[in-house]
Amino acid sequence: MRSTLSLMAAEAQQMRPGGEAVITRLGDVLVIQAIRAWIEGDPEAQRGWLGALQDPRIGPAIALIHRHPERAWTLGSLAAEVAMSRSAFAARFTELVGEPAMRYLARWRMHLAATALRDGATVTEVADRFAIAPRPRSAAPSSASSASRPALFVVVERRTPRRR
């Protein structure tokens, strides 16, 4: 981190063309270095999903959940992706993350769905994206139902802490 700070200071003193962009990017690098140092040095950072990310099997499973929340994941399919038995995966995931894998997946999907609804997506779009409520192919949504915002969203919205 010291070398990054030194580079930032040198850029700030000279202010050559592109200097602001370099300082901004070095600031990004500095934040990443600080987070890495915190994760490596603080025992509290070794718990929960953040600590689980460092596990050679559970970390990649969490990454799959985050990269592909729309997939029809099962406990077995996640376990197979990381070359573990279903029972060993379930136990290890719960031990490291603090909740079962399928509950974590559902919570992540609900977070993404609430964000999408807040950003203006329709219920139908969110349901289709996350396969929340499969519809018969012949059922065409009415304009009123596809634009509505479910009561569940209101509950999620009330329980979601606001970032300040």
GROMACS .gro file of N, CA and C in nm:
model
  492
    1MET      N    1   0.083  -0.119   0.000
    1MET     CA    2   0.000   0.000   0.000
    1MET      C    3   0.087   0.125   0.000
    2ARG      N    4   0.201   0.114   0.064
    2ARG     CA    5   0.289   0.232   0.068
    2ARG      C    6   0.337   0.271  -0.071
    3SER      N    7   0.369   0.171  -0.153
    3SER     CA    8   0.415   0.203  -0.288
    3SER      C    9   0.303   0.267  -0.370
    4THR      N   10   0.180   0.222  -0.349
    4THR     CA   11   0.066   0.282  -0.419
    4THR      C   12   0.048   0.427  -0.376
    5LEU      N   13   0.057   0.451  -0.245
    5LEU     CA   14   0.047   0.588  -0.194
    5LEU      C   15   0.160   0.676  -0.248
    6SER      N   16   0.280   0.621  -0.259
    6SER     CA   17   0.393   0.696  -0.314
    6SER      C   18   0.369   0.734  -0.460
    7LEU      N   19   0.317   0.640  -0.537
    7LEU     CA   20   0.284   0.668  -0.676
    7LEU      C   21   0.177   0.776  -0.687
    8MET      N   22   0.076   0.769  -0.599
    8MET     CA   23  -0.030   0.870  -0.600
    8MET      C   24   0.028   1.008  -0.567
    9ALA      N   25   0.116   1.014  -0.468
    9ALA     CA   26   0.177   1.142  -0.428
    9ALA      C   27   0.261   1.199  -0.541
   10ALA      N   28   0.338   1.113  -0.609
   10ALA     CA   29   0.420   1.160  -0.721
   10ALA      C   30   0.332   1.213  -0.834
   11GLU      N   31   0.223   1.145  -0.863
   11GLU     CA   32   0.131   1.193  -0.967
   11GLU      C   33   0.068   1.326  -0.928
   12ALA      N   34   0.034   1.341  -0.801
   12ALA     CA   35  -0.030   1.465  -0.755
   12ALA      C   36   0.067   1.583  -0.760
   13GLN      N   37   0.194   1.558  -0.735
   13GLN     CA   38   0.293   1.667  -0.737
   13GLN      C   39   0.323   1.712  -0.879
   14GLN      N   40   0.328   1.622  -0.972
   14GLN     CA   41   0.368   1.657  -1.108
   14GLN      C   42   0.251   1.700  -1.196
   15MET      N   43   0.136   1.647  -1.175
   15MET     CA   44   0.015   1.677  -1.252
   15MET      C   45   0.042   1.686  -1.403
   16ARG      N   46   0.083   1.575  -1.456
   16ARG     CA   47   0.103   1.563  -1.601
   16ARG      C   48  -0.029   1.528  -1.668
   17PRO      N   49  -0.034   1.534  -1.800
   17PRO     CA   50  -0.157   1.495  -1.869
   17PRO      C   51  -0.195   1.351  -1.830
   18GLY      N   52  -0.321   1.334  -1.799
   18GLY     CA   53  -0.370   1.202  -1.757
   18GLY      C   54  -0.349   1.175  -1.610
   19GLY      N   55  -0.292   1.270  -1.540
   19GLY     CA   56  -0.260   1.251  -1.397
   19GLY      C   57  -0.383   1.222  -1.313
   20GLU      N   58  -0.493   1.292  -1.341
   20GLU     CA   59  -0.615   1.267  -1.264
   20GLU      C   60  -0.664   1.125  -1.283
   21ALA      N   61  -0.659   1.077  -1.405
   21ALA     CA   62  -0.703   0.939  -1.433
   21ALA      C   63  -0.613   0.839  -1.361
   22VAL      N   64  -0.483   0.865  -1.361
   22VAL     CA   65  -0.389   0.776  -1.292
   22VAL      C   66  -0.417   0.775  -1.142
   23ILE      N   67  -0.440   0.892  -1.085
   23ILE     CA   68  -0.468   0.901  -0.941
   23ILE      C   69  -0.598   0.828  -0.907
   24THR      N   70  -0.698   0.844  -0.992
   24THR     CA   71  -0.826   0.775  -0.969
   24THR      C   72  -0.807   0.624  -0.971
   25ARG      N   73  -0.734   0.574  -1.070
   25ARG     CA   74  -0.713   0.429  -1.079
   25ARG      C   75  -0.628   0.379  -0.963
   26LEU      N   76  -0.528   0.455  -0.924
   26LEU     CA   77  -0.447   0.414  -0.809
   26LEU      C   78  -0.531   0.416  -0.682
   27GLY      N   79  -0.626   0.507  -0.673
   27GLY     CA   80  -0.719   0.508  -0.560
   27GLY      C   81  -0.799   0.380  -0.554
   28ASP      N   82  -0.844   0.333  -0.672
   28ASP     CA   83  -0.916   0.206  -0.678
   28ASP      C   84  -0.827   0.092  -0.630
   29VAL      N   85  -0.703   0.092  -0.675
   29VAL     CA   86  -0.608  -0.012  -0.634
   29VAL      C   87  -0.586  -0.005  -0.483
   30LEU      N   88  -0.574   0.114  -0.429
   30LEU     CA   89  -0.553   0.132  -0.286
   30LEU      C   90  -0.670   0.075  -0.205
   31VAL      N   91  -0.791   0.098  -0.250
   31VAL     CA   92  -0.908   0.043  -0.181
   31VAL      C   93  -0.903  -0.109  -0.182
   32ILE      N   94  -0.871  -0.167  -0.296
   32ILE     CA   95  -0.863  -0.314  -0.306
   32ILE      C   96  -0.753  -0.366  -0.214
   33GLN      N   97  -0.639  -0.299  -0.211
   33GLN     CA   98  -0.531  -0.342  -0.122
   33GLN      C   99  -0.572  -0.334   0.024
   34ALA      N  100  -0.645  -0.229   0.061
   34ALA     CA  101  -0.690  -0.214   0.199
   34ALA      C  102  -0.788  -0.324   0.237
   35ILE      N  103  -0.880  -0.357   0.146
   35ILE     CA  104  -0.976  -0.465   0.173
   35ILE      C  105  -0.903  -0.598   0.186
   36ARG      N  106  -0.808  -0.623   0.099
   36ARG     CA  107  -0.730  -0.748   0.108
   36ARG      C  108  -0.656  -0.756   0.241
   37ALA      N  109  -0.594  -0.647   0.282
   37ALA     CA  110  -0.521  -0.645   0.409
   37ALA      C  111  -0.615  -0.671   0.526
   38TRP      N  112  -0.735  -0.612   0.520
   38TRP     CA  113  -0.832  -0.633   0.626
   38TRP      C  114  -0.876  -0.779   0.631
   39ILE      N  115  -0.905  -0.838   0.513
   39ILE     CA  116  -0.949  -0.978   0.508
   39ILE      C  117  -0.840  -1.070   0.563
   40GLU      N  118  -0.716  -1.044   0.527
   40GLU     CA  119  -0.606  -1.130   0.569
   40GLU      C  120  -0.570  -1.112   0.716
   41GLY      N  121  -0.595  -0.993   0.772
   41GLY     CA  122  -0.548  -0.966   0.907
   41GLY      C  123  -0.652  -0.966   1.017
   42ASP      N  124  -0.780  -0.962   0.984
   42ASP     CA  125  -0.884  -0.953   1.086
   42ASP      C  126  -0.959  -1.084   1.095
   43PRO      N  127  -0.957  -1.151   1.211
   43PRO     CA  128  -1.028  -1.278   1.226
   43PRO      C  129  -1.178  -1.268   1.196
   44GLU      N  130  -1.238  -1.153   1.224
   44GLU     CA  131  -1.380  -1.135   1.194
   44GLU      C  132  -1.409  -1.145   1.045
   45ALA      N  133  -1.312  -1.107   0.962
   45ALA     CA  134  -1.329  -1.113   0.817
   45ALA      C  135  -1.323  -1.256   0.765
   46GLN      N  136  -1.283  -1.348   0.850
   46GLN     CA  137  -1.275  -1.489   0.810
   46GLN      C  138  -1.408  -1.560   0.827
   47ARG      N  139  -1.508  -1.491   0.879
   47ARG     CA  140  -1.639  -1.551   0.904
   47ARG      C  141  -1.739  -1.507   0.798
   48GLY      N  142  -1.850  -1.580   0.792
   48GLY     CA  143  -1.956  -1.543   0.699
   48GLY      C  144  -1.916  -1.563   0.555
   49TRP      N  145  -1.994  -1.505   0.466
   49TRP     CA  146  -1.970  -1.527   0.323
   49TRP      C  147  -1.836  -1.473   0.279
   50LEU      N  148  -1.788  -1.366   0.343
   50LEU     CA  149  -1.659  -1.309   0.304
   50LEU      C  150  -1.546  -1.409   0.331
   51GLY      N  151  -1.550  -1.470   0.446
   51GLY     CA  152  -1.451  -1.574   0.477
   51GLY      C  153  -1.468  -1.696   0.389
   52ALA      N  154  -1.595  -1.729   0.361
   52ALA     CA  155  -1.624  -1.847   0.278
   52ALA      C  156  -1.572  -1.830   0.136
   53LEU      N  157  -1.560  -1.707   0.090
   53LEU     CA  158  -1.506  -1.683  -0.045
   53LEU      C  159  -1.364  -1.736  -0.060
   54GLN      N  160  -1.293  -1.745   0.050
   54GLN     CA  161  -1.155  -1.793   0.046
   54GLN      C  162  -1.143  -1.945   0.045
   55ASP      N  163  -1.254  -2.013   0.074
   55ASP     CA  164  -1.253  -2.159   0.073
   55ASP      C  165  -1.244  -2.208  -0.072
   56PRO      N  166  -1.156  -2.305  -0.099
   56PRO     CA  167  -1.136  -2.350  -0.238
   56PRO      C  168  -1.259  -2.414  -0.303
   57ARG      N  169  -1.355  -2.459  -0.226
   57ARG     CA  170  -1.476  -2.520  -0.282
   57ARG      C  171  -1.597  -2.428  -0.268
   58ILE      N  172  -1.616  -2.373  -0.150
   58ILE     CA  173  -1.735  -2.291  -0.124
   58ILE      C  174  -1.724  -2.155  -0.193
   59GLY      N  175  -1.604  -2.100  -0.199
   59GLY     CA  176  -1.584  -1.972  -0.269
   59GLY      C  177  -1.631  -1.976  -0.413
   60PRO      N  178  -1.589  -2.075  -0.491
   60PRO     CA  179  -1.639  -2.085  -0.628
   60PRO      C  180  -1.790  -2.108  -0.637
   61ALA      N  181  -1.848  -2.178  -0.540
   61ALA     CA  182  -1.993  -2.198  -0.540
   61ALA      C  183  -2.065  -2.065  -0.518
   62ILE      N  184  -2.016  -1.983  -0.427
   62ILE     CA  185  -2.075  -1.851  -0.404
   62ILE      C  186  -2.061  -1.767  -0.531
   63ALA      N  187  -1.946  -1.774  -0.595
   63ALA     CA  188  -1.925  -1.699  -0.720
   63ALA      C  189  -2.025  -1.743  -0.827
   64LEU      N  190  -2.052  -1.873  -0.836
   64LEU     CA  191  -2.150  -1.922  -0.934
   64LEU      C  192  -2.290  -1.868  -0.904
   65ILE      N  193  -2.326  -1.867  -0.777
   65ILE     CA  194  -2.456  -1.814  -0.737
   65ILE      C  195  -2.468  -1.668  -0.777
   66HIS      N  196  -2.362  -1.592  -0.753
   66HIS     CA  197  -2.366  -1.449  -0.784
   66HIS      C  198  -2.359  -1.422  -0.935
   67ARG      N  199  -2.283  -1.503  -1.008
   67ARG     CA  200  -2.272  -1.481  -1.153
   67ARG      C  201  -2.395  -1.529  -1.229
   68HIS      N  202  -2.458  -1.634  -1.178
   68HIS     CA  203  -2.569  -1.697  -1.251
   68HIS      C  204  -2.689  -1.722  -1.159
   69PRO      N  205  -2.746  -1.618  -1.101
   69PRO     CA  206  -2.859  -1.639  -1.010
   69PRO      C  207  -2.983  -1.693  -1.080
   70GLU      N  208  -2.988  -1.678  -1.212
   70GLU     CA  209  -3.105  -1.721  -1.288
   70GLU      C  210  -3.108  -1.872  -1.312
   71ARG      N  211  -2.996  -1.938  -1.291
   71ARG     CA  212  -2.993  -2.083  -1.313
   71ARG      C  213  -3.081  -2.155  -1.212
   72ALA      N  214  -3.133  -2.267  -1.252
   72ALA     CA  215  -3.219  -2.348  -1.163
   72ALA      C  216  -3.130  -2.432  -1.072
   73TRP      N  217  -3.058  -2.365  -0.983
   73TRP     CA  218  -2.965  -2.434  -0.895
   73TRP      C  219  -3.038  -2.526  -0.798
   74THR      N  220  -2.976  -2.639  -0.773
   74THR     CA  221  -3.019  -2.727  -0.665
   74THR      C  222  -2.896  -2.749  -0.579
   75LEU      N  223  -2.916  -2.804  -0.461
   75LEU     CA  224  -2.802  -2.834  -0.376
   75LEU      C  225  -2.707  -2.929  -0.449
   76GLY      N  226  -2.765  -3.027  -0.518
   76GLY     CA  227  -2.684  -3.123  -0.592
   76GLY      C  228  -2.607  -3.062  -0.707
   77SER      N  229  -2.669  -2.970  -0.781
   77SER     CA  230  -2.599  -2.910  -0.895
   77SER      C  231  -2.486  -2.819  -0.849
   78LEU      N  232  -2.508  -2.745  -0.740
   78LEU     CA  233  -2.398  -2.662  -0.687
   78LEU      C  234  -2.284  -2.749  -0.637
   79ALA      N  235  -2.320  -2.856  -0.564
   79ALA     CA  236  -2.217  -2.947  -0.513
   79ALA      C  237  -2.137  -3.009  -0.628
   80ALA      N  238  -2.205  -3.049  -0.734
   80ALA     CA  239  -2.137  -3.110  -0.849
   80ALA      C  240  -2.042  -3.011  -0.915
   81GLU      N  241  -2.082  -2.885  -0.922
   81GLU     CA  242  -1.996  -2.782  -0.984
   81GLU      C  243  -1.863  -2.766  -0.913
   82VAL      N  244  -1.861  -2.793  -0.781
   82VAL     CA  245  -1.738  -2.776  -0.704
   82VAL      C  246  -1.681  -2.910  -0.658
   83ALA      N  247  -1.726  -3.016  -0.724
   83ALA     CA  248  -1.675  -3.152  -0.701
   83ALA      C  249  -1.684  -3.196  -0.556
   84MET      N  250  -1.803  -3.179  -0.498
   84MET     CA  251  -1.827  -3.224  -0.361
   84MET      C  252  -1.954  -3.308  -0.360
   85SER      N  253  -1.965  -3.392  -0.258
   85SER     CA  254  -2.091  -3.462  -0.239
   85SER      C  255  -2.195  -3.362  -0.190
   86ARG      N  256  -2.319  -3.395  -0.212
   86ARG     CA  257  -2.428  -3.306  -0.172
   86ARG      C  258  -2.424  -3.280  -0.022
   87SER      N  259  -2.407  -3.385   0.058
   87SER     CA  260  -2.409  -3.370   0.204
   87SER      C  261  -2.288  -3.293   0.256
   88ALA      N  262  -2.170  -3.322   0.200
   88ALA     CA  263  -2.050  -3.250   0.243
   88ALA      C  264  -2.059  -3.102   0.205
   89PHE      N  265  -2.111  -3.076   0.085
   89PHE     CA  266  -2.128  -2.938   0.041
   89PHE      C  267  -2.225  -2.864   0.133
   90ALA      N  268  -2.338  -2.924   0.161
   90ALA     CA  269  -2.440  -2.861   0.246
   90ALA      C  270  -2.383  -2.828   0.383
   91ALA      N  271  -2.312  -2.923   0.441
   91ALA     CA  272  -2.256  -2.901   0.575
   91ALA      C  273  -2.148  -2.792   0.573
   92ARG      N  274  -2.059  -2.799   0.476
   92ARG     CA  275  -1.949  -2.701   0.468
   92ARG      C  276  -2.002  -2.560   0.439
   93PHE      N  277  -2.097  -2.549   0.347
   93PHE     CA  278  -2.153  -2.419   0.313
   93PHE      C  279  -2.218  -2.356   0.437
   94THR      N  280  -2.300  -2.434   0.505
   94THR     CA  281  -2.368  -2.382   0.624
   94THR      C  282  -2.269  -2.344   0.732
   95GLU      N  283  -2.166  -2.426   0.751
   95GLU     CA  284  -2.064  -2.397   0.852
   95GLU      C  285  -1.992  -2.266   0.822
   96LEU      N  286  -1.954  -2.245   0.697
   96LEU     CA  287  -1.875  -2.126   0.662
   96LEU      C  288  -1.959  -2.000   0.644
   97VAL      N  289  -2.073  -2.013   0.580
   97VAL     CA  290  -2.154  -1.896   0.547
   97VAL      C  291  -2.250  -1.860   0.660
   98GLY      N  292  -2.291  -1.960   0.737
   98GLY     CA  293  -2.381  -1.933   0.847
   98GLY      C  294  -2.527  -1.954   0.813
   99GLU      N  295  -2.555  -2.000   0.692
   99GLU     CA  296  -2.691  -2.034   0.651
   99GLU      C  297  -2.680  -2.137   0.539
  100PRO      N  298  -2.786  -2.217   0.520
  100PRO     CA  299  -2.783  -2.318   0.413
  100PRO      C  300  -2.772  -2.254   0.274
  101ALA      N  301  -2.714  -2.328   0.183
  101ALA     CA  302  -2.688  -2.278   0.047
  101ALA      C  303  -2.816  -2.232  -0.023
  102MET      N  304  -2.922  -2.308  -0.013
  102MET     CA  305  -3.044  -2.272  -0.084
  102MET      C  306  -3.111  -2.148  -0.023
  103ARG      N  307  -3.096  -2.130   0.107
  103ARG     CA  308  -3.148  -2.008   0.169
  103ARG      C  309  -3.065  -1.887   0.124
  104TYR      N  310  -2.934  -1.906   0.116
  104TYR     CA  311  -2.845  -1.799   0.068
  104TYR      C  312  -2.883  -1.762  -0.076
  105LEU      N  313  -2.904  -1.863  -0.159
  105LEU     CA  314  -2.943  -1.839  -0.299
  105LEU      C  315  -3.075  -1.763  -0.306
  106ALA      N  316  -3.174  -1.805  -0.227
  106ALA     CA  317  -3.305  -1.738  -0.228
  106ALA      C  318  -3.292  -1.593  -0.182
  107ARG      N  319  -3.213  -1.571  -0.078
  107ARG     CA  320  -3.193  -1.434  -0.028
  107ARG      C  321  -3.124  -1.347  -0.132
  108TRP      N  322  -3.025  -1.403  -0.202
  108TRP     CA  323  -2.955  -1.328  -0.306
  108TRP      C  324  -3.050  -1.294  -0.422
  109ARG      N  325  -3.131  -1.390  -0.462
  109ARG     CA  326  -3.229  -1.366  -0.568
  109ARG      C  327  -3.330  -1.258  -0.526
  110MET      N  328  -3.376  -1.264  -0.402
  110MET     CA  329  -3.471  -1.163  -0.354
  110MET      C  330  -3.408  -1.025  -0.354
  111HIS      N  331  -3.282  -1.017  -0.317
  111HIS     CA  332  -3.211  -0.889  -0.321
  111HIS      C  333  -3.205  -0.836  -0.464
  112LEU      N  334  -3.169  -0.923  -0.558
  112LEU     CA  335  -3.161  -0.881  -0.698
  112LEU      C  336  -3.299  -0.844  -0.754
  113ALA      N  337  -3.400  -0.921  -0.714
  113ALA     CA  338  -3.536  -0.892  -0.761
  113ALA      C  339  -3.584  -0.758  -0.706
  114ALA      N  340  -3.560  -0.732  -0.579
  114ALA     CA  341  -3.601  -0.605  -0.519
  114ALA      C  342  -3.529  -0.488  -0.586
  115THR      N  343  -3.402  -0.506  -0.616
  115THR     CA  344  -3.325  -0.402  -0.684
  115THR      C  345  -3.381  -0.377  -0.824
  116ALA      N  346  -3.412  -0.485  -0.896
  116ALA     CA  347  -3.467  -0.471  -1.031
  116ALA      C  348  -3.603  -0.401  -1.028
  117LEU      N  349  -3.687  -0.438  -0.933
  117LEU     CA  350  -3.819  -0.373  -0.921
  117LEU      C  351  -3.803  -0.225  -0.886
  118ARG      N  352  -3.711  -0.197  -0.797
  118ARG     CA  353  -3.685  -0.059  -0.758
  118ARG      C  354  -3.636   0.023  -0.877
  119ASP      N  355  -3.563  -0.044  -0.967
  119ASP     CA  356  -3.510   0.024  -1.085
  119ASP      C  357  -3.610   0.029  -1.200
  120GLY      N  358  -3.732  -0.021  -1.177
  120GLY     CA  359  -3.836  -0.007  -1.278
  120GLY      C  360  -3.872  -0.132  -1.355
  121ALA      N  361  -3.811  -0.245  -1.326
  121ALA     CA  362  -3.847  -0.369  -1.396
  121ALA      C  363  -3.989  -0.409  -1.355
  122THR      N  364  -4.056  -0.479  -1.443
  122THR     CA  365  -4.190  -0.527  -1.411
  122THR      C  366  -4.179  -0.659  -1.336
  123VAL      N  367  -4.288  -0.696  -1.272
  123VAL     CA  368  -4.294  -0.823  -1.200
  123VAL      C  369  -4.268  -0.938  -1.297
  124THR      N  370  -4.327  -0.932  -1.415
  124THR     CA  371  -4.310  -1.037  -1.514
  124THR      C  372  -4.163  -1.050  -1.555
  125GLU      N  373  -4.096  -0.938  -1.577
  125GLU     CA  374  -3.954  -0.942  -1.614
  125GLU      C  375  -3.871  -1.005  -1.504
  126VAL      N  376  -3.898  -0.968  -1.380
  126VAL     CA  377  -3.822  -1.023  -1.267
  126VAL      C  378  -3.851  -1.171  -1.252
  127ALA      N  379  -3.979  -1.209  -1.261
  127ALA     CA  380  -4.015  -1.351  -1.248
  127ALA      C  381  -3.951  -1.435  -1.358
  128ASP      N  382  -3.950  -1.382  -1.480
  128ASP     CA  383  -3.887  -1.454  -1.591
  128ASP      C  384  -3.737  -1.466  -1.572
  129ARG      N  385  -3.674  -1.359  -1.528
  129ARG     CA  386  -3.528  -1.360  -1.514
  129ARG      C  387  -3.482  -1.460  -1.410
  130PHE      N  388  -3.554  -1.466  -1.298
  130PHE     CA  389  -3.511  -1.553  -1.189
  130PHE      C  390  -3.594  -1.680  -1.177
  131ALA      N  391  -3.681  -1.705  -1.275
  131ALA     CA  392  -3.767  -1.824  -1.275
  131ALA      C  393  -3.840  -1.836  -1.142
  132ILE      N  394  -3.891  -1.723  -1.093
  132ILE     CA  395  -3.957  -1.721  -0.964
  132ILE      C  396  -4.093  -1.789  -0.971
  133ALA      N  397  -4.171  -1.758  -1.072
  133ALA     CA  398  -4.304  -1.815  -1.085
  133ALA      C  399  -4.328  -1.848  -1.231
  134PRO      N  400  -4.290  -1.968  -1.273
  134PRO     CA  401  -4.307  -2.004  -1.414
  134PRO      C  402  -4.453  -1.993  -1.456
  135ARG      N  403  -4.475  -1.936  -1.574
  135ARG     CA  404  -4.610  -1.921  -1.628
  135ARG      C  405  -4.626  -2.020  -1.743
  136PRO      N  406  -4.750  -2.062  -1.766
  136PRO     CA  407  -4.772  -2.142  -1.886
  136PRO      C  408  -4.737  -2.058  -2.009
  137ARG      N  409  -4.679  -2.118  -2.109
  137ARG     CA  410  -4.636  -2.045  -2.228
  137ARG      C  411  -4.751  -1.971  -2.296
  138SER      N  412  -4.872  -2.023  -2.285
  138SER     CA  413  -4.984  -1.960  -2.352
  138SER      C  414  -5.040  -1.842  -2.275
  139ALA      N  415  -5.000  -1.825  -2.151
  139ALA     CA  416  -5.055  -1.716  -2.070
  139ALA      C  417  -4.982  -1.588  -2.101
  140ALA      N  418  -5.051  -1.498  -2.168
  140ALA     CA  419  -4.992  -1.367  -2.199
  140ALA      C  420  -5.031  -1.270  -2.088
  141PRO      N  421  -4.933  -1.202  -2.029
  141PRO     CA  422  -4.965  -1.111  -1.920
  141PRO      C  423  -5.042  -0.990  -1.971
  142SER      N  424  -5.135  -0.944  -1.889
  142SER     CA  425  -5.205  -0.822  -1.926
  142SER      C  426  -5.115  -0.704  -1.895
  143SER      N  427  -5.142  -0.591  -1.956
  143SER     CA  428  -5.058  -0.475  -1.931
  143SER      C  429  -5.065  -0.433  -1.786
  144ALA      N  430  -5.178  -0.454  -1.720
  144ALA     CA  431  -5.191  -0.415  -1.580
  144ALA      C  432  -5.106  -0.506  -1.491
  145SER      N  433  -5.110  -0.639  -1.516
  145SER     CA  434  -5.035  -0.728  -1.429
  145SER      C  435  -4.885  -0.720  -1.453
  146SER      N  436  -4.844  -0.695  -1.575
  146SER     CA  437  -4.700  -0.691  -1.600
  146SER      C  438  -4.635  -0.565  -1.547
  147ALA      N  439  -4.713  -0.463  -1.521
  147ALA     CA  440  -4.656  -0.338  -1.471
  147ALA      C  441  -4.672  -0.326  -1.320
  148SER      N  442  -4.744  -0.419  -1.259
  148SER     CA  443  -4.769  -0.405  -1.115
  148SER      C  444  -4.647  -0.439  -1.035
  149ARG      N  445  -4.646  -0.391  -0.912
  149ARG     CA  446  -4.536  -0.416  -0.821
  149ARG      C  447  -4.594  -0.492  -0.702
  150PRO      N  448  -4.544  -0.611  -0.674
  150PRO     CA  449  -4.607  -0.698  -0.575
  150PRO      C  450  -4.592  -0.647  -0.432
  151ALA      N  451  -4.684  -0.695  -0.348
  151ALA     CA  452  -4.678  -0.660  -0.206
  151ALA      C  453  -4.548  -0.710  -0.145
  152LEU      N  454  -4.495  -0.822  -0.196
  152LEU     CA  455  -4.369  -0.873  -0.146
  152LEU      C  456  -4.258  -0.771  -0.160
  153PHE      N  457  -4.260  -0.698  -0.271
  153PHE     CA  458  -4.159  -0.595  -0.292
  153PHE      C  459  -4.169  -0.488  -0.183
  154VAL      N  460  -4.289  -0.454  -0.145
  154VAL     CA  461  -4.309  -0.354  -0.040
  154VAL      C  462  -4.248  -0.403   0.090
  155VAL      N  463  -4.269  -0.532   0.121
  155VAL     CA  464  -4.212  -0.589   0.243
  155VAL      C  465  -4.061  -0.587   0.235
  156VAL      N  466  -4.004  -0.631   0.123
  156VAL     CA  467  -3.859  -0.631   0.106
  156VAL      C  468  -3.806  -0.490   0.115
  157GLU      N  469  -3.875  -0.396   0.052
  157GLU     CA  470  -3.833  -0.256   0.052
  157GLU      C  471  -3.827  -0.201   0.194
  158ARG      N  472  -3.925  -0.235   0.276
  158ARG     CA  473  -3.928  -0.185   0.415
  158ARG      C  474  -3.816  -0.244   0.498
  159ARG      N  475  -3.779  -0.369   0.468
  159ARG     CA  476  -3.677  -0.437   0.548
  159ARG      C  477  -3.536  -0.413   0.498
  160THR      N  478  -3.522  -0.360   0.378
  160THR     CA  479  -3.390  -0.337   0.321
  160THR      C  480  -3.333  -0.207   0.375
  161PRO      N  481  -3.219  -0.213   0.446
  161PRO     CA  482  -3.161  -0.090   0.498
  161PRO      C  483  -3.115   0.000   0.383
  162ARG      N  484  -3.137   0.125   0.399
  162ARG     CA  485  -3.095   0.223   0.299
  162ARG      C  486  -2.947   0.251   0.312
  163ARG      N  487  -2.879   0.258   0.200
  163ARG     CA  488  -2.736   0.294   0.199
  163ARG      C  489  -2.727   0.443   0.203
  164ARG      N  490  -2.642   0.495   0.282
  164ARG     CA  491  -2.627   0.640   0.294
  164ARG      C  492  -2.491   0.681   0.247
   0.00000   0.00000   0.00000
